[in-house]
Coordinates of C-alpha atoms in Angstrom, one line a residue:
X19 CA 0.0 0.0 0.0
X20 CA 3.0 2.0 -0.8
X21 CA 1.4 5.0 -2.6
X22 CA -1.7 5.5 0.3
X23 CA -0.8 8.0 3.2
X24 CA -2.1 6.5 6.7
X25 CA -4.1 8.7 8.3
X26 CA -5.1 7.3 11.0
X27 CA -3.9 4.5 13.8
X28 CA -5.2 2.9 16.9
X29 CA -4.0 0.7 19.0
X30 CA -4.3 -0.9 22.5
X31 CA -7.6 0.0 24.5
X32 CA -9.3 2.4 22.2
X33 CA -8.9 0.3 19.3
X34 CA -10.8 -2.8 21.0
X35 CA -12.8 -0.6 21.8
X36 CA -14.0 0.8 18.8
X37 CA -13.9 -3.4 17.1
X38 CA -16.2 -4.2 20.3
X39 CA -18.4 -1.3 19.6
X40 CA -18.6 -2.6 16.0
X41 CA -19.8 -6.1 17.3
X42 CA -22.0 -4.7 19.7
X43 CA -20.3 -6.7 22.6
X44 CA -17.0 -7.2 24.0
X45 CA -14.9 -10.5 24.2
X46 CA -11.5 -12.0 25.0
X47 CA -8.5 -10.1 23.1
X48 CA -5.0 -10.0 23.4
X49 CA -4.3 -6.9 21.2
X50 CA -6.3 -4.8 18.3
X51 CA -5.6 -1.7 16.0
X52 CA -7.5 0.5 13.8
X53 CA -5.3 1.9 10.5
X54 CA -7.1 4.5 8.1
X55 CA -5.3 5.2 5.0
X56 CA -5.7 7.1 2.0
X57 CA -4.7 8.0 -1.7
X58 CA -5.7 10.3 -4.3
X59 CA -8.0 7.2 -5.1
X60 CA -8.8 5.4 -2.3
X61 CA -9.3 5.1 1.4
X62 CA -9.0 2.2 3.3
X63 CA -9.7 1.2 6.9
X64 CA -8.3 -2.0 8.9
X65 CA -9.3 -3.5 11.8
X66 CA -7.6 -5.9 13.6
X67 CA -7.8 -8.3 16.6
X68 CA -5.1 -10.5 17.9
X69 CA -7.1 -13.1 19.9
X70 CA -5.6 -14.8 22.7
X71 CA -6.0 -18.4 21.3
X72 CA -6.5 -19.3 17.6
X73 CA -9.9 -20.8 18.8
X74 CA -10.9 -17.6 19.8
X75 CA -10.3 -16.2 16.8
X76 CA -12.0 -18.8 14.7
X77 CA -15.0 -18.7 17.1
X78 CA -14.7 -14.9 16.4
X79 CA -15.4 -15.4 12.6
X80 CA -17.6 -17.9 12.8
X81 CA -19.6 -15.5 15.2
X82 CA -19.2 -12.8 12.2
X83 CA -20.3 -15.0 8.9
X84 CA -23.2 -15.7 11.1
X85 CA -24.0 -12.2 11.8
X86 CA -23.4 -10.5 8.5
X87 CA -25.8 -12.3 6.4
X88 CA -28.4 -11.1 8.6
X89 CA -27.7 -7.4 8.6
X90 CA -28.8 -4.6 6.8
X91 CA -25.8 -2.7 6.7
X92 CA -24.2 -5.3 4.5
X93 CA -25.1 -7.8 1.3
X94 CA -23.3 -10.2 -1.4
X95 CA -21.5 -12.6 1.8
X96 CA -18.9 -14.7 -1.2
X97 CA -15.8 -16.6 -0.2
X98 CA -12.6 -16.1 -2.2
X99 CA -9.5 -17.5 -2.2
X100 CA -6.1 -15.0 -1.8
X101 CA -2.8 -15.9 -1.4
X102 CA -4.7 -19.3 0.1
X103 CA -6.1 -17.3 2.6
X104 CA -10.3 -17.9 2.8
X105 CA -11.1 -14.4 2.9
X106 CA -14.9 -13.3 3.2
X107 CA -16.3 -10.1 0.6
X108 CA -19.7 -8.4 1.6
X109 CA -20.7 -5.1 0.3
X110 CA -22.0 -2.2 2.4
X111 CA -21.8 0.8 4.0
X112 CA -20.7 2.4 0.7
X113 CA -17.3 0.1 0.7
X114 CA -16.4 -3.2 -0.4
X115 CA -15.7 -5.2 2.9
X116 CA -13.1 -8.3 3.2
X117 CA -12.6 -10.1 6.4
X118 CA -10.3 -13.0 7.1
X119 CA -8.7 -15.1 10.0
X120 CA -4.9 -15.5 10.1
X121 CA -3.9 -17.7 12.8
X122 CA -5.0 -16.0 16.3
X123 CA -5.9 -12.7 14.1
X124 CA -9.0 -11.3 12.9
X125 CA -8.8 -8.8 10.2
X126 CA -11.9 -6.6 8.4
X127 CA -10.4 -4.2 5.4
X128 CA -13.1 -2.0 4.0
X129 CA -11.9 -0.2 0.8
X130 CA -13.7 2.7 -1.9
X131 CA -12.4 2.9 -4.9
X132 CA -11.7 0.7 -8.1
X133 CA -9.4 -2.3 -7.7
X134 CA -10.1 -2.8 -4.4
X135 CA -9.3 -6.1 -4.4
X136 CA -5.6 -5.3 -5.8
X137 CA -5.7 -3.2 -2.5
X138 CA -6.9 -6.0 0.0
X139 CA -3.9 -8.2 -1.7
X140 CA -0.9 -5.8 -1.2
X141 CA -2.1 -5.7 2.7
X142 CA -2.8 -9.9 2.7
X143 CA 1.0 -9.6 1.9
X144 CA 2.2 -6.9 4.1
X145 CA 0.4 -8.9 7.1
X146 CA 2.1 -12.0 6.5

């Protein structure tokens, strides 16, 4: 994501914060940060939980693909495959939404602009 200028980062406290005011609840974390960034193009916001056990974490996205479908912020849940990670694509709130699990993280990436998917696959390899 060389050519977007971050705007914005959050870490510690108020960033689980803001994820468990996105889920409506809190539960078990380890760690969590909120990055906005921004081109002439594009913004993009990430946000991110470290959960203290991979189980967690899966339970955490679990919890999510059964949520999601049933909101009316979002639409069009599809799986796709990236860089062999199972990452989840919903549309809504005026963005195109991805959220995957890595291991004991939990990540959500919601991106305006063309190519967003390009976007979302420069970060899948900056994360890993």
């Amino acid at each position: 994501m060389n050519h977007m200028k971050i705007i914005r980062v959050t870490t510690g406290k108020l960033a689980s914060d803001e994820i468990f005011k996105l889920h409506g609840k809190k539960f078990p974390l380890k760690d969590a940060y909120v990055a906005e960034y921004k081109s002439d193009t594009h913004y993009l916001v990430v946000w991110a939980s470290k959960s203290k056990t991979e189980k967690d974490a899966k339970e955490l996205i679990e919890a999510m693909n059964k949520k999601i479908p049933l909101s009316k912020a979002f639409r069009y849940v599809n799986k796709i495959n990236v860089d062999n990670i199972e990452v989840f694509y919903v549309i809504g709130m005026g963005m195109d939404n991805y959220y995957f699990l890595k291991g004991d993280e939990n990540y959500w990436v919601a991106i305006t602009g063309d190519y967003s998917l390009e976007l979302l696959k420069k970060f899948i390899i900056e994360v890993n």
